[in-house]
XYZ file of N, CA and C in Angstrom:
849
model
N 115.121 127.161 161.013
C 114.192 126.030 160.945
C 113.012 126.395 160.050
N 112.544 125.422 159.270
C 111.427 125.687 158.381
C 110.140 125.928 159.170
N 109.295 126.777 158.625
C 108.012 127.081 159.264
C 106.972 126.095 158.743
N 106.881 124.941 159.381
C 105.973 123.881 158.955
C 104.615 124.024 159.635
N 103.564 123.660 158.930
C 102.235 123.637 159.531
C 102.127 122.452 160.491
N 101.134 122.491 161.342
C 100.913 121.373 162.268
C 100.654 120.080 161.508
N 99.980 120.184 160.358
C 99.654 118.988 159.587
C 100.903 118.373 158.978
N 101.824 119.213 158.528
C 103.097 118.698 158.009
C 103.838 117.957 159.111
N 103.904 118.559 160.283
C 104.622 117.941 161.396
C 103.957 116.638 161.824
N 102.630 116.601 161.776
C 101.911 115.383 162.143
C 102.256 114.246 161.196
N 102.218 114.527 159.888
C 102.517 113.486 158.904
C 104.006 113.119 158.894
N 104.849 114.047 159.311
C 106.281 113.748 159.413
C 106.565 112.848 160.615
N 105.976 113.205 161.754
C 106.232 112.436 162.975
C 105.431 111.137 163.029
N 104.264 111.142 162.381
C 103.394 109.956 162.382
C 102.972 109.615 160.945
N 103.932 109.275 160.111
C 103.596 109.027 158.698
C 102.635 107.856 158.529
N 101.692 108.009 157.610
C 100.721 106.962 157.322
C 101.205 106.123 156.143
N 100.823 104.849 156.169
C 101.015 103.954 155.022
C 102.473 103.840 154.588
N 103.357 103.689 155.563
C 104.782 103.527 155.258
C 105.067 102.081 154.865
N 105.892 101.885 153.862
C 106.293 100.544 153.469
C 106.100 100.304 151.989
N 106.132 99.035 151.619
C 105.986 98.633 150.217
C 104.974 97.496 150.147
N 103.990 97.604 149.289
C 103.024 96.525 149.087
C 103.728 95.413 148.312
N 103.873 94.230 148.894
C 104.658 93.171 148.247
C 104.116 92.722 146.901
N 102.796 92.658 146.739
C 102.201 92.221 145.475
C 101.498 93.399 144.800
N 102.184 94.524 144.756
C 101.601 95.765 144.234
C 101.173 95.625 142.774
N 100.073 96.298 142.444
C 99.603 96.329 141.051
C 100.284 97.438 140.263
N 100.867 98.400 140.976
C 101.570 99.488 140.319
C 102.652 100.030 141.223
N 103.831 100.284 140.661
C 104.950 100.814 141.430
C 105.571 101.986 140.680
N 105.587 103.133 141.325
C 106.171 104.317 140.718
C 107.335 104.819 141.536
N 108.423 105.155 140.859
C 109.609 105.646 141.547
C 110.037 106.967 140.925
N 110.566 107.838 141.769
C 111.045 109.132 141.279
C 112.217 109.576 142.133
N 113.133 110.316 141.517
C 114.292 110.817 142.237
C 115.378 109.773 142.369
N 116.442 110.155 143.067
C 117.551 109.231 143.321
C 118.307 109.714 144.539
N 118.992 108.802 145.184
C 119.762 109.169 146.369
C 120.879 110.139 146.012
N 121.336 110.072 144.768
C 122.391 110.975 144.318
C 121.900 112.419 144.376
N 120.623 112.626 144.001
C 120.044 113.972 143.983
C 119.507 114.391 145.349
N 119.501 113.484 146.304
C 119.085 113.856 147.644
C 117.710 113.415 148.058
N 116.810 113.148 147.133
C 115.450 112.728 147.452
C 115.071 111.551 146.577
N 114.344 110.605 147.138
C 113.859 109.467 146.363
C 112.549 108.994 146.971
N 111.641 108.565 146.109
C 110.323 108.116 146.573
C 109.860 106.925 145.753
N 109.369 105.895 146.468
C 108.722 104.755 145.816
C 107.282 104.689 146.320
N 106.339 104.669 145.380
C 104.923 104.585 145.707
C 104.361 103.300 145.125
N 103.732 102.479 145.950
C 103.120 101.244 145.480
C 101.615 101.296 145.742
N 100.852 100.772 144.794
C 99.394 100.818 144.909
C 98.784 99.449 144.634
N 97.645 99.185 145.304
C 96.841 97.986 145.077
C 95.529 98.450 144.475
N 95.157 97.887 143.328
C 94.011 98.383 142.573
C 92.976 97.284 142.369
N 91.711 97.619 142.585
C 90.617 96.703 142.275
C 90.490 96.628 140.767
N 90.687 95.447 140.199
C 90.719 95.295 138.742
C 89.378 95.622 138.085
N 88.287 95.412 138.789
C 86.970 95.652 138.197
C 86.585 97.122 138.219
N 86.843 97.791 139.337
C 86.420 99.193 139.482
C 87.562 100.178 139.268
N 88.803 99.685 139.305
C 90.009 100.509 139.211
C 90.084 101.529 140.345
N 89.514 101.145 141.487
C 89.643 101.958 142.694
C 90.938 101.557 143.405
N 91.690 102.537 143.853
C 92.921 102.271 144.597
C 92.540 101.859 146.016
N 92.763 100.600 146.334
C 92.347 100.071 147.624
C 93.422 100.225 148.694
N 94.667 100.322 148.281
C 95.751 100.486 149.247
C 96.901 101.222 148.571
N 97.654 101.947 149.366
C 98.814 102.682 148.857
C 99.841 102.805 149.963
N 101.089 102.576 149.646
C 102.173 102.707 150.618
C 103.345 103.442 149.971
N 104.172 104.049 150.809
C 105.322 104.768 150.276
C 106.577 104.456 151.071
N 107.696 104.567 150.393
C 109.010 104.497 151.028
C 109.801 105.662 150.453
N 110.336 106.503 151.313
C 111.010 107.703 150.818
C 112.304 107.955 151.561
N 113.214 108.589 150.853
C 114.440 109.091 151.456
C 114.410 110.594 151.230
N 114.266 111.350 152.314
C 114.175 112.786 152.136
C 113.887 113.486 153.442
N 113.537 114.757 153.322
C 113.315 115.605 154.478
C 111.901 115.458 155.024
N 111.571 116.279 156.012
C 110.242 116.238 156.616
C 109.155 116.517 155.589
N 109.409 117.449 154.683
C 108.419 117.783 153.655
C 108.186 116.611 152.709
N 109.259 115.900 152.367
C 109.133 114.754 151.469
C 108.311 113.649 152.130
N 108.572 113.389 153.402
C 107.844 112.362 154.133
C 106.373 112.758 154.285
N 106.127 114.007 154.668
C 104.753 114.467 154.864
C 103.974 114.456 153.547
N 104.614 114.901 152.467
C 103.943 114.931 151.157
C 103.586 113.524 150.707
N 104.498 112.583 150.914
C 104.258 111.199 150.516
C 103.164 110.569 151.369
N 103.212 110.867 152.661
C 102.226 110.300 153.578
C 100.812 110.758 153.235
N 100.638 112.064 153.063
C 99.287 112.561 152.804
C 98.807 112.163 151.409
N 99.752 111.998 150.468
C 99.371 111.555 149.128
C 98.705 110.186 149.184
N 99.258 109.272 149.996
C 98.656 107.936 150.086
C 97.233 108.020 150.634
N 96.999 108.949 151.566
C 95.642 109.122 152.100
C 94.706 109.722 151.053
N 95.242 110.609 150.237
C 94.424 111.288 149.224
C 93.958 110.346 148.125
N 94.791 109.348 147.779
C 94.455 108.507 146.628
C 93.694 107.242 147.007
N 93.782 106.812 148.246
C 93.059 105.596 148.653
C 91.557 105.834 148.566
N 90.852 104.941 147.852
C 89.418 105.094 147.672
C 89.051 105.821 146.399
N 90.037 106.378 145.706
C 89.783 107.055 144.442
C 90.044 106.102 143.275
N 89.369 106.352 142.154
C 89.689 105.589 140.946
C 91.007 106.122 140.395
N 91.607 105.348 139.509
C 92.857 105.798 138.895
C 92.656 107.118 138.165
N 91.502 107.249 137.516
C 91.215 108.483 136.778
C 91.123 109.669 137.732
N 90.465 109.472 138.863
C 90.327 110.556 139.840
C 91.680 110.901 140.460
N 92.453 109.892 140.803
C 93.762 110.123 141.420
C 94.705 110.843 140.470
N 94.566 110.555 139.183
C 95.474 111.141 138.195
C 95.306 112.642 138.026
N 94.228 113.202 138.567
C 94.025 114.646 138.460
C 94.699 115.409 139.604
N 95.257 114.696 140.581
C 95.887 115.349 141.727
C 97.182 116.026 141.284
N 97.345 117.279 141.662
C 98.535 118.050 141.309
C 99.415 118.264 142.532
N 100.623 118.761 142.304
C 101.507 119.049 143.427
C 100.909 120.124 144.338
N 100.151 121.063 143.757
C 99.531 122.104 144.574
C 98.444 121.517 145.462
N 97.731 120.493 144.949
C 96.725 119.813 145.770
C 97.369 119.173 146.997
N 98.540 118.577 146.792
C 99.259 117.929 147.894
C 99.677 118.966 148.926
N 100.243 120.080 148.442
C 100.673 121.141 149.356
C 99.477 121.724 150.111
N 98.370 121.937 149.398
C 97.171 122.499 150.040
C 96.634 121.556 151.116
N 96.690 120.244 150.840
C 96.195 119.266 151.807
C 97.012 119.297 153.094
N 98.263 119.742 152.998
C 99.125 119.846 154.170
C 99.018 121.209 154.843
N 98.178 122.065 154.282
C 98.038 123.399 154.840
C 99.059 124.383 154.333
N 99.884 123.954 153.386
C 100.957 124.717 152.726
C 102.305 124.065 153.023
N 103.260 124.379 152.175
C 104.648 123.961 152.355
C 105.524 125.194 152.179
N 106.681 125.238 152.826
C 107.610 126.339 152.557
C 107.949 126.345 151.064
N 108.083 127.527 150.483
C 108.349 127.594 149.041
C 109.596 126.820 148.665
N 110.575 126.771 149.570
C 111.813 126.052 149.292
C 111.613 124.540 149.245
N 110.449 124.072 149.694
C 110.185 122.636 149.773
C 109.082 122.170 148.815
N 108.658 123.028 147.899
C 107.576 122.649 146.996
C 107.973 121.503 146.066
N 109.277 121.321 145.835
C 109.699 120.217 144.972
C 109.324 118.865 145.567
N 109.099 118.817 146.884
C 108.695 117.559 147.523
C 107.288 117.154 147.087
N 106.405 118.138 146.944
C 105.044 117.830 146.480
C 105.065 117.444 145.007
N 105.970 118.052 144.242
C 106.119 117.696 142.824
C 106.568 116.243 142.708
N 107.472 115.834 143.590
C 107.965 114.466 143.576
C 106.823 113.476 143.813
N 105.892 113.809 144.698
C 104.740 112.949 144.952
C 103.863 112.820 143.725
N 103.598 113.943 143.051
C 102.772 113.930 141.839
C 103.417 113.063 140.758
N 104.729 113.163 140.624
C 105.431 112.389 139.598
C 105.439 110.897 139.931
N 105.587 110.558 141.209
C 105.559 109.147 141.618
C 104.184 108.544 141.352
N 103.137 109.319 141.582
C 101.774 108.854 141.317
C 101.577 108.601 139.830
N 102.044 109.518 139.004
C 101.930 109.337 137.556
C 102.648 108.060 137.117
N 103.824 107.815 137.686
C 104.591 106.620 137.333
C 103.881 105.349 137.814
N 103.259 105.397 138.995
C 102.557 104.225 139.534
C 101.348 103.862 138.681
N 100.605 104.872 138.230
C 99.454 104.618 137.354
C 99.922 104.022 136.034
N 101.012 104.558 135.510
C 101.572 104.037 134.267
C 102.022 102.592 134.457
N 102.601 102.306 135.618
C 103.035 100.945 135.933
C 101.853 99.986 135.907
N 100.729 100.388 136.522
C 99.531 99.548 136.523
C 99.048 99.302 135.095
N 99.026 100.342 134.289
C 98.554 100.221 132.905
C 99.447 99.292 132.081
N 100.697 99.167 132.497
C 101.647 98.348 131.749
C 101.827 96.959 132.364
N 100.925 96.565 133.242
C 100.966 95.219 133.790
C 101.650 95.082 135.128
N 102.036 96.178 135.754
C 102.607 96.123 137.088
C 104.107 96.252 137.176
N 104.788 96.261 136.036
C 106.243 96.421 136.068
C 106.580 97.808 136.584
N 107.501 97.910 137.573
C 107.837 99.218 138.138
C 108.239 100.229 137.062
N 107.803 101.450 137.262
C 108.115 102.531 136.325
C 108.844 103.634 137.074
N 109.955 104.071 136.523
C 110.705 105.191 137.079
C 110.315 106.441 136.308
N 109.838 107.452 137.024
C 109.431 108.690 136.352
C 110.634 109.314 135.691
N 110.481 109.619 134.417
C 111.559 110.247 133.665
C 111.022 111.429 132.884
N 111.836 112.448 132.816
C 111.473 113.596 132.004
C 111.503 113.170 130.540
N 110.655 113.801 129.728
C 110.734 113.545 128.300
C 112.112 113.988 127.813
N 112.565 113.368 126.752
C 113.890 113.684 126.236
C 113.917 115.123 125.731
N 114.482 115.981 126.546
C 114.566 117.394 126.221
C 115.955 117.881 126.603
N 116.222 119.119 126.267
C 117.487 119.733 126.625
C 117.612 119.802 128.145
N 118.691 119.268 128.692
C 118.925 119.323 130.128
C 119.555 120.662 130.477
N 118.915 121.385 131.379
C 119.413 122.691 131.806
C 120.266 122.550 133.059
N 119.727 121.836 134.055
C 120.470 121.618 135.303
C 121.008 120.196 135.316
N 122.302 120.058 135.118
C 122.912 118.729 135.065
C 123.117 118.146 136.461
N 123.168 118.992 137.472
C 123.336 118.483 138.842
C 122.134 117.650 139.264
N 120.928 118.106 138.890
C 119.698 117.417 139.271
C 118.937 116.873 138.067
N 119.554 116.917 136.894
C 118.967 116.349 135.679
C 117.575 116.926 135.384
N 117.466 118.235 135.405
C 116.193 118.913 135.156
C 116.190 119.491 133.745
N 115.170 119.138 132.981
C 115.112 119.568 131.585
C 114.486 120.947 131.436
N 114.686 121.528 130.261
C 114.079 122.822 129.953
C 112.557 122.712 129.977
N 112.027 121.605 129.437
C 110.580 121.406 129.409
C 110.007 121.350 130.822
N 110.719 120.688 131.742
C 110.249 120.593 133.126
C 110.224 121.966 133.787
N 111.209 122.790 133.492
C 111.266 124.138 134.060
C 110.138 124.996 133.503
N 109.917 124.917 132.192
C 108.835 125.679 131.567
C 107.485 125.268 132.151
N 107.286 123.963 132.327
C 106.029 123.466 132.887
C 105.824 123.989 134.304
N 106.879 123.976 135.117
C 106.774 124.459 136.499
C 106.454 125.953 136.536
N 107.077 126.717 135.639
C 106.838 128.166 135.595
C 105.387 128.454 135.254
N 104.883 127.775 134.228
C 103.518 128.040 133.770
C 102.471 127.539 134.757
N 102.704 126.346 135.324
C 101.719 125.755 136.230
C 101.620 126.496 137.551
N 102.769 126.946 138.055
C 102.806 127.560 139.382
C 103.061 129.067 139.356
N 103.057 129.651 138.158
C 103.201 131.105 137.994
C 104.485 131.616 138.650
N 105.588 130.960 138.344
C 106.870 131.333 138.940
C 107.448 132.561 138.238
N 108.165 133.388 139.003
C 108.705 134.622 138.425
C 110.192 134.824 138.661
N 110.805 134.048 139.546
C 112.227 134.232 139.832
C 112.977 132.910 139.739
N 114.294 133.024 139.583
C 115.147 131.835 139.558
C 115.007 131.075 140.872
N 114.903 131.813 141.966
C 114.737 131.184 143.282
C 113.456 130.358 143.319
N 112.385 130.879 142.738
C 111.128 130.128 142.672
C 111.336 128.807 141.934
N 112.011 128.871 140.789
C 112.243 127.671 139.976
C 113.038 126.639 140.768
N 114.033 127.096 141.511
C 114.839 126.179 142.333
C 113.982 125.508 143.395
N 113.081 126.258 143.995
C 112.216 125.697 145.038
C 111.315 124.594 144.492
N 110.847 124.759 143.265
C 109.889 123.814 142.699
C 110.560 122.656 141.953
N 111.749 122.861 141.408
C 112.374 121.818 140.571
C 113.757 121.397 141.043
N 114.353 122.165 141.958
C 115.720 121.978 142.444
C 116.763 122.457 141.433
N 116.352 122.812 140.214
C 117.296 123.307 139.212
C 117.996 124.560 139.727
N 119.316 124.568 139.636
C 120.085 125.704 140.125
C 120.425 125.632 141.589
N 120.052 124.547 142.238
C 120.254 124.442 143.677
C 121.584 123.864 144.105
N 122.447 123.505 143.153
C 123.752 122.937 143.520
C 124.873 123.895 143.101
N 125.474 123.645 141.937
C 126.610 124.478 141.533
C 126.178 125.878 141.091
N 124.940 126.003 140.635
C 124.437 127.317 140.253
C 124.805 127.783 138.868
N 125.523 126.985 138.108
C 125.962 127.420 136.779
C 124.806 127.617 135.806
N 123.685 126.963 136.073
C 122.558 127.034 135.144
C 121.607 128.190 135.452
N 121.907 128.987 136.461
C 120.964 130.041 136.849
C 120.737 131.060 135.741
N 121.780 131.339 134.969
C 121.629 132.256 133.845
C 120.668 131.709 132.805
N 120.779 130.407 132.535
C 119.876 129.771 131.571
C 118.443 129.746 132.102
N 118.299 129.533 133.418
C 116.961 129.532 134.018
C 116.325 130.909 133.874
N 117.114 131.955 134.090
C 116.583 133.312 133.954
C 116.116 133.580 132.523
N 116.867 133.088 131.537
C 116.473 133.261 130.137
C 115.139 132.568 129.868
N 114.965 131.380 130.435
C 113.704 130.646 130.252
C 112.561 131.418 130.900
N 112.811 131.957 132.096
C 111.796 132.764 132.775
C 111.388 133.960 131.923
N 112.380 134.630 131.338
C 112.106 135.801 130.509
C 111.252 135.427 129.302
N 111.561 134.280 128.714
C 110.817 133.844 127.529
C 109.374 133.483 127.890
N 109.229 132.689 128.931
C 107.897 132.214 129.297
C 107.013 133.346 129.808
N 107.607 134.258 130.579
C 106.811 135.330 131.180
C 106.732 136.581 130.321
N 107.250 136.487 129.087
C 107.014 137.553 128.126
C 108.036 138.651 128.043
N 109.171 138.526 128.736
C 110.195 139.559 128.614
C 110.765 139.597 127.212
N 110.751 138.432 126.558
C 111.123 138.371 125.144
C 110.377 137.206 124.531
N 110.246 137.194 123.260
C 109.446 136.184 122.588
C 110.193 134.866 122.489
N 109.456 133.800 122.620
C 110.030 132.483 122.371
C 110.335 132.363 120.887
N 111.509 131.909 120.506
C 111.856 131.811 119.097
C 110.918 130.914 118.323
N 110.519 129.832 118.918
C 109.588 128.925 118.230
C 108.887 128.071 119.271
N 107.772 128.553 119.744
C 107.019 127.828 120.765
C 106.392 126.603 120.144
N 106.645 125.422 120.719
C 106.104 124.200 120.136
C 104.582 124.197 120.146
N 104.026 123.550 119.148
C 102.571 123.466 119.053
C 102.030 122.658 120.233
N 100.793 122.929 120.598
C 100.162 122.205 121.701
C 100.128 120.711 121.382
N 100.410 119.914 122.381
C 100.437 118.471 122.182
C 99.088 117.964 121.692
N 99.137 117.037 120.743
C 97.903 116.367 120.363
C 97.592 115.355 121.461
N 96.351 114.927 121.526
C 95.898 114.058 122.607
C 96.750 112.802 122.737
N 97.102 112.188 121.623
C 97.854 110.933 121.657
C 99.262 111.102 122.220
N 99.785 112.335 122.232
C 101.134 112.587 122.737
C 101.146 112.990 124.206
N 99.959 113.185 124.779
C 99.886 113.619 126.177
C 100.162 112.465 127.131
N 100.616 112.812 128.335
C 100.727 111.815 129.395
C 99.316 111.499 129.884
N 99.172 110.440 130.656
C 97.864 110.077 131.179
C 97.274 111.214 132.008
N 98.104 111.845 132.834
C 97.625 112.946 133.666
C 97.115 114.088 132.794
N 97.851 114.425 131.737
C 97.443 115.504 130.841
C 96.138 115.167 130.129
N 95.993 113.898 129.724
C 94.759 113.483 129.047
C 93.554 113.624 129.978
N 93.708 113.154 131.210
C 92.621 113.230 132.180
C 92.233 114.682 132.426
N 93.222 115.550 132.590
C 92.947 116.963 132.844
C 92.241 117.601 131.648
N 92.639 117.227 130.432
C 92.003 117.778 129.243
C 90.540 117.349 129.164
N 90.286 116.073 129.406
C 88.918 115.563 129.379
C 88.066 116.231 130.466
N 88.622 116.343 131.673
C 87.883 116.966 132.769
C 87.557 118.423 132.453
N 88.481 119.102 131.791
C 88.261 120.501 131.440
C 87.076 120.661 130.492
N 87.016 119.787 129.477
C 85.917 119.869 128.517
C 84.600 119.471 129.169
N 84.628 118.449 130.004
C 83.406 118.038 130.702
C 82.881 119.169 131.579
N 83.793 119.834 132.272
C 83.391 120.898 133.185
C 82.865 122.128 132.443
N 83.481 122.450 131.312
C 83.122 123.684 130.606
C 82.003 123.502 129.575
N 81.964 122.345 128.927
C 81.052 122.189 127.792
C 79.943 121.150 127.983
N 80.132 120.224 128.914
C 79.160 119.136 129.059
C 78.277 119.314 130.286
N 78.880 119.423 131.456
C 78.090 119.448 132.688
C 77.105 120.618 132.758
N 77.492 121.828 132.331
C 76.522 122.933 132.417
C 75.203 122.624 131.705
N 75.262 121.955 130.554
C 74.049 121.640 129.812
C 73.266 120.513 130.477
N 73.989 119.515 131.009
C 73.309 118.423 131.698
C 72.680 118.923 132.998
N 73.351 119.865 133.655
C 72.842 120.405 134.922
C 71.498 121.102 134.745
N 71.280 121.627 133.555
C 70.020 122.332 133.290
C 68.820 121.395 133.411
N 69.051 120.090 133.186
C 67.981 119.099 133.296
C 68.111 118.268 134.571
N 68.956 118.729 135.500
C 69.112 118.034 136.768
C 70.058 116.856 136.730
N 70.862 116.756 135.676
C 71.795 115.644 135.563
C 73.234 116.095 135.545
N 74.139 115.127 135.420
C 75.558 115.441 135.326
C 76.287 114.210 134.795
N 77.604 114.321 134.680
C 78.416 113.208 134.171
C 79.761 113.203 134.871
N 80.244 112.013 135.206
C 81.532 111.858 135.872
C 82.480 111.049 134.997
N 83.718 111.486 134.942
C 84.754 110.730 134.240
C 85.225 109.629 135.168
N 85.067 108.387 134.739
C 85.441 107.244 135.564
C 86.789 106.670 135.166
N 87.053 106.594 133.864
C 88.306 105.989 133.424
C 88.569 106.338 131.967
N 89.798 106.097 131.567
C 90.212 106.263 130.172
C 91.049 105.059 129.795
N 90.592 104.288 128.819
C 91.313 103.116 128.345
C 91.637 103.330 126.875
N 92.857 103.753 126.593
C 93.227 104.061 125.224
C 92.454 105.273 124.737
N 91.552 105.047 123.775
C 90.713 106.142 123.274
C 89.262 105.989 123.737
N 89.024 105.057 124.639
C 87.672 104.827 125.150
C 87.507 105.547 126.488
N 86.568 106.489 126.522
C 86.304 107.265 127.727
C 85.104 106.665 128.450
N 85.305 106.266 129.710
C 84.227 105.689 130.504
C 83.550 106.802 131.314
N 82.262 106.999 131.064
C 81.501 108.061 131.710
C 80.356 107.477 132.522
N 80.153 108.015 133.738
C 79.009 107.632 134.555
C 78.025 108.803 134.594
N 76.812 108.562 134.101
C 75.775 109.585 134.158
C 75.169 109.597 135.553
N 74.909 110.777 136.085
C 74.375 110.902 137.439
C 73.149 111.818 137.434
N 72.504 111.898 138.586
C 71.326 112.746 138.703
C 70.192 112.241 137.825
N 69.470 113.144 137.203
C 68.344 112.801 136.356
C 68.761 112.048 135.098
N 70.055 112.144 134.743
C 70.535 111.448 133.551
C 70.719 109.952 133.788
N 70.907 109.579 135.067
C 71.135 108.176 135.393
C 69.848 107.371 135.185
N 69.922 106.358 134.358
C 68.775 105.508 134.112
C 67.740 106.109 133.188
N 68.028 107.284 132.655
C 67.084 107.940 131.742
C 66.975 107.150 130.447
N 65.796 107.154 129.849
C 65.577 106.428 128.598
C 66.470 106.952 127.478
N 66.857 108.213 127.580
C 67.703 108.803 126.535
C 69.174 108.792 126.882
N 69.577 107.971 127.875
C 70.970 107.959 128.329
C 71.939 107.614 127.211
N 71.601 106.605 126.423
C 72.489 106.191 125.337
C 72.702 107.329 124.348
N 71.620 108.046 124.052
C 71.729 109.172 123.140
C 72.565 110.295 123.725
N 72.430 110.515 125.024
C 73.224 111.554 125.687
C 74.702 111.239 125.589
N 75.037 109.977 125.829
C 76.435 109.566 125.768
C 77.028 109.738 124.379
N 76.308 109.241 123.367
C 76.848 109.224 122.013
C 76.640 110.539 121.262
N 75.424 111.035 121.307
C 75.090 112.194 120.478
C 75.523 113.524 121.078
N 75.742 113.545 122.389
C 76.160 114.794 123.013
C 77.582 114.720 123.573
N 77.786 113.815 124.559
C 79.090 113.778 125.223
C 80.188 113.326 124.267
N 79.962 112.203 123.574
C 80.984 111.718 122.644
C 81.255 112.742 121.545
N 80.209 113.313 120.989
C 80.366 114.307 119.930
C 81.181 115.507 120.411
N 80.897 115.948 121.646
C 81.619 117.090 122.206
C 83.095 116.776 122.410
N 83.389 115.588 122.947
C 84.783 115.200 123.181
C 85.541 115.019 121.876
N 84.866 114.515 120.869
C 85.504 114.380 119.548
C 85.875 115.747 118.985
N 84.980 116.717 119.147
C 85.212 118.060 118.603
C 86.252 118.836 119.407
N 86.176 118.725 120.735
C 87.016 119.552 121.599
C 88.359 118.920 121.960
N 88.421 117.564 121.911
C 89.641 116.895 122.371
C 90.321 116.126 121.242
N 89.669 115.079 120.738
C 90.289 114.264 119.688
C 89.210 113.445 118.980
N 89.212 113.428 117.648
C 88.174 112.724 116.900
C 88.214 111.202 117.063
N 89.283 110.676 117.607
C 89.390 109.213 117.756
C 88.677 108.702 119.011
N 88.235 109.606 119.873
C 87.633 109.201 121.148
C 86.229 108.602 120.965
N 85.922 107.643 121.821
C 84.571 107.107 121.895
C 84.173 107.058 123.349
N 82.871 107.104 123.613
C 82.385 107.143 124.991
C 81.532 105.924 125.279
N 81.765 105.343 126.467
C 80.961 104.202 126.913
C 80.450 104.479 128.318
N 79.290 103.878 128.627
C 78.715 103.989 129.967
C 79.564 103.211 130.957
N 79.905 103.826 132.085
C 80.706 103.133 133.107
C 79.799 102.323 134.008
């Protein structure tokens, strides 16, 4: 029997926000019954503030899948789309007090369903099924691409084929791809050089989640420390295309020089560090 935390068992036995929002503003789906796990996440969004006012899930899966989906709905309710988009699979697992390593793919499924739901909202509400980018498929049993495996290894610091299976399910059926998974592990972790490592994605090629994380990284490292020196700060509220919505807080809020701070400092920094096409507006 799996060693589940009390919080996992609570969310499994008493799942929150089960069901489907009939007039959902965003619907994200991931997985399939063929692969053993499936999740549908529906969200209701305030059009003016882009705050997620309601979230429900319907899942087919184990206790970990149900618990991960349940706590995810609690984590995103009350958050803006931009804030929710920064949630990672590790955040979901941590919120549950941990998950067995063999069940970490359940938290990944929640993160992917959330990404698809946000994308669905941005596209007018039409349901979106999370799909891997068109890459070489390594595990045909579970349709896991090489890019997905590399991402899991780097994000979660995986070192063994067993680790990769726990996080992505790759290699968990027939096992024929385990040799290929080991080769990928060797390349990523430095046992041998990658023949041609692709260049870092430009901003326009990133997913919404990647864009939000990139912006948050620059704000945290290059913007907030300087604003904090004067008793102020800045929050990322939303991203609409290339327009970044920023809310100034603390001493910066309502300051006579707020417009200059946004344009001459924050916008300039984001253009230099992220992408020259970006512009910043007050949220």
